[in-house]
Amino acid sequence: MLKENLNGKEGQIRIPSGCAIAGLFSRSGKSVSGETIVNAMTVMHDRSNGLGGGFAGYGIYPQYKDLYALHVFYNNVSAKEECEKYIDKAFEVINLSRIPIRKTPRITDEPLIWRYFVAPHHNKLMDSQLDEDEYVVRAVIRINTSFDGSYVFSSGKNMGSFKAVGFPEDVGTFYRLDEYEGYCWTGHGRYPTNTPGWWGGAHPFSMLDYSIVHNGEISSYDANRRFIEMYGYKCTLLTDTEVITYIVDFLTRKQALTLTEVADIIAAPFWSTIESKPPKERERLTYLRNAFSSLLITGPFSILLGFSGGMMALNDRLKLRSMVVAEKGDMVYAASEEAAIRMMEPELDRIWSPMGGEPVIVTLEGGAEQCR
Amino acid sequence: MPVDFMYPEYEIARNDSRCIRCRVCERQCANEVHSYEESGNFMLSDESKCVNCHRCVSLCPTRALKIVKSDHCFKENANWNQAAIKEIYKQSGSGGVLLSSMGNPERYPVYWDKMLINASQVTNPSIDPLREPMETKVFLGKKPERIERGPDGSLRNNLTPQLELAMPVMFSAMSYGSISYNAHESLARASRELGIFYNTGEGGLHEDFYQYGENTIVQVASGRFGVHREYLEAGAAIEIKMGQGAKPGIGGHLPGEKIVGDISKTRMIPEGSDAISPAPHHDIYSIEDLRQLVFSLKEATQYKKPVIVKVAAVHNIAAIASGIARSGADIIAIDGFRGGTGAAPTRIRDNVGIPIELALASVDARLRDEGIRNNVSLVAGGSIRNSADVVKAIALGADAVYIATGALLALGCHLCRSCQSGKCNWGIATQRPELVKRLNPDMGFRRLVNLLTAWNHEIKELMGGMGINSIEALKGNRLMLRGTGLNENELGILGISHAGE
Amino acid sequence: MKRVYVNEKWCLGCRLCEYNCAFANTGERNMALALRNLEISPRIRIEEGSDICFAVSCRHCEEPLCVKGCITGALSIEDGIIMVDEDKCVSCYTCILSCPYGAVSPSEHGAVQKCELCVKNRSGAPACVAGCPNGAIVYEER
């Protein structure tokens, strides 16, 4: 079920939603089954309404870890043929297949769901004068904006997003996540206040290896959207997650800022807090708030940002959405509710609620693969 | 000629049972409307001189006075209305250009009044400004394209000079000469107290006010009156005035009788000589010339001050602004067709330019389309009347707004639109010492501070309702606006949806 | 002690202070009723020169000549305010002659009158100050 045959018109109007999120991360890079994160989402069933659920896993494609894994929804065969022509032109396709699913009566109307392991076509990449990542980003944006009936919903290396219209636990079953293993998982259950969600509109939203699950409704949306669209991004879904992902991509990949600096921009401290800091820190925070003022995000949000080798949990500056973080050995957990964490690990070393605007960043021991 | 006789527009209604013959009205009217007839112990009024400024009404201790619109009328005619007919008589008598003051009063649409602001319900919380921090501080100036790091990896502050405003409102340009010393002092002191800026206009900066330099924007206009090195260095920013909303395309004229004493000294022109600002800057006939002036001014001030370019909102404003955004200017101020003036030809004031709402929306959109919105900050002026207008302007894309008429109203102006006479009964648009002293800056500055403090509270309330706790998250946030009674074109230009959508 | 001070820089000579003073001391509720067709005799007066004007009223001197010179004890200092006891005043006008400011004047009822900071009338606080449109008369501690 893709956007053009949907009454809900996702991408044409903005739909606020409430949500549940959860995440797990192994600092030692230990592989954890996707089943764990699905179980965590199950106990937060009431935070979703069956109109969207999804997961992102990192380290799940070790055999293809140097290739971009494109996950694509197709409306029908002709859309697929059309889009594949483009994919073939732009990329070397090393492997392609349907993404394996397990039929369940609770997930219906599924589109064609395909996966491609690709590398940018060497000559095309040279001609474009872009770096590899930017090349892939532009191709993905191209498909999502100009190929009717095709939608790339995951495009990172050694990671993948899986999402659908349904309750998260059913989405996990549908995509057979128990058959995947990764060092990091994030999960999302959606509670849109509007008409049925569209498969592409479910979370996580990803761009390259960034994936975001988010609970909240940001009040700064249009200020952020109109700013970020100046830099080549197109917000086609009109969802918060989409714009937040682009912001993170812009600040980390294009501006080369660290994740802590990103948090200081998007969930900036209040001026009164900044005033109370020592002069150097005050100048740094003032600079970031001033130079990137249009990327401040207001309104409630709790997000889990997954990236290669790391995960960041962040709340809005007033902490208007719940989020709990916990540790046990090398494992780090985060979720909207403590119950979900206890489901993953009943005996915890430490559990706490991070302050509003205070990021919790975890990376693989010995440095993240690609910690930006 | 008898045809030149104009029946007065207003009548002075005196309730004689309340009048105690204190003669305050008589003493306070610079137009000499009121007089006392000793023999009969009664007050006379010559309404033909009345400009309806309400000075007498406001000071009458027994509320014995009111001004009413005369019901004397011409034969009704929807085409040739009263004003149109009278103007013909005036011009055929005088042979002169009609002059008016303050902003365009005609019935063009006020788009502020056709836009409504959003509020949060259920899906996200509104924020209570009494309990949570609510921030209205803004920085004006160019933002860096890329960050830079020092050798130790720390961020380098590569920002060009910025203006820091405690709230997104500034006082726009009004020259010393067009308004009084006391009005200037009120604006300067209020700016300092509020943490914002006022603007010298093209009249130079009186030496007494150099102490407020940190809160002063010094203007360089086409006549270059009062411009010298210390002047440029005195201000926090320099504004190049290319145009004014009330009179796009023409210059200014301060008559010689107002060029007296300190005004002549401050403007650096001889007493009694007319101060005529040419229509264009004669060293700016194109955009590349503007770039030269921008950089001349920056050179002259060692690149320590942001440069503002102020333009009137005219048809092609988006393209003009795009050119300015690439000229090295740090801030663009756009002045809508309702902006005020001390004097302008009536035809120009009432027929030239476009509404600020449309100009602002199209400039902001164009600069974003071209990816250069971060090159400049946008300041919108030209009839911002209240805090809701401020919020709407920022949601359309402004970084801050300029107000002037509102500030003058706070100082006592009653919008009688007779500034050009120089007989302002409220001590604002006059240089006559006995009138100037009617504006006590101790009171004037307090009223300005009160006004903007009240607006700031209201802005915070409106922001809190939208679930926004920092003003930067409102900038360009057009989803927070909905239109009512606007056609597709208007909605498209404003970049907003219709209410209910 | 709080006193009435004038700042001639801001005095417009509008004379509202005179009328507010006169009204406050009539005890009437309505100014029009109180002052219509009345030649007022206020305790504060505007002095005008060529281009200067200011209001003059009792300074409430710390060592007041009027009180010193009063032969009947009608003038006295109460809490720093110089008050008139009309019953004791015999209208000798010694105080009028001795006041260097001309702030004491004869009243319509024979006794002298002077500014008593409106403490005896319904205004309660100086009416001239409350009614000055330009902050030229202030009531403050200095």
Coordinates of C-alpha atoms in Angstrom, one line a residue, chain A residues 56 58 68-71 132-144 151-157 159-161 163 204-213 228 231-237 241-250 252-254 305-308 370 372:
Chain A
A56 CA 16.3 -1.2 12.7
Y58 CA 22.9 -2.9 13.0
Y68 CA 24.7 -0.4 0.7
A69 CA 21.6 -2.4 1.5
L70 CA 18.6 -0.8 -0.2
H71 CA 15.2 -1.9 1.2
E132 CA 30.0 7.8 -2.1
D133 CA 27.5 8.6 0.6
E134 CA 26.2 11.8 -1.1
Y135 CA 25.8 9.8 -4.3
V136 CA 23.7 7.2 -2.5
V137 CA 21.6 9.9 -0.7
R138 CA 20.8 11.7 -4.0
A139 CA 19.8 8.4 -5.7
V140 CA 17.5 7.5 -2.8
I141 CA 15.9 11.0 -2.8
R142 CA 15.5 10.7 -6.6
I143 CA 13.7 7.4 -6.3
N144 CA 11.5 8.5 -3.4
Y151 CA 10.0 3.9 -1.9
V152 CA 13.5 3.2 -0.5
F153 CA 13.1 2.8 3.2
S154 CA 16.6 1.7 4.2
S155 CA 19.9 2.5 2.6
G156 CA 22.8 1.9 5.0
K157 CA 25.7 -0.5 5.2
M159 CA 22.2 -2.4 8.8
G160 CA 18.6 -2.4 7.8
S161 CA 15.2 -1.0 8.7
K163 CA 8.7 -1.5 9.0
P204 CA 12.4 3.9 11.8
F205 CA 13.2 6.5 9.2
S206 CA 16.6 6.0 7.8
M207 CA 19.1 7.7 5.6
L208 CA 22.3 5.9 4.9
D209 CA 23.2 4.2 8.1
Y210 CA 21.3 6.6 10.3
S211 CA 18.0 5.4 11.6
I212 CA 15.7 7.3 13.9
V213 CA 12.9 6.1 16.0
I228 CA 17.0 21.8 5.9
Y231 CA 20.5 21.8 1.6
G232 CA 19.1 19.4 -1.0
Y233 CA 16.9 17.4 1.3
K234 CA 13.2 16.9 0.4
C235 CA 10.8 16.2 3.2
T236 CA 8.3 14.1 1.3
L237 CA 6.6 12.4 4.3
T241 CA 11.4 11.5 12.0
E242 CA 12.2 12.3 8.5
V243 CA 13.2 15.9 9.2
I244 CA 15.2 14.9 12.3
T245 CA 17.1 12.3 10.3
Y246 CA 18.0 14.9 7.7
I247 CA 19.1 17.3 10.4
V248 CA 21.4 14.7 11.9
D249 CA 22.7 13.8 8.5
F250 CA 23.4 17.4 7.6
T252 CA 27.2 15.1 11.2
R253 CA 28.0 14.2 7.6
K254 CA 28.0 17.6 5.9
L305 CA 19.4 7.5 16.7
G306 CA 21.2 4.4 15.4
F307 CA 24.3 4.7 13.4
S308 CA 27.2 2.4 12.4
Q370 CA 32.2 4.9 11.9
R372 CA 30.8 10.5 13.7

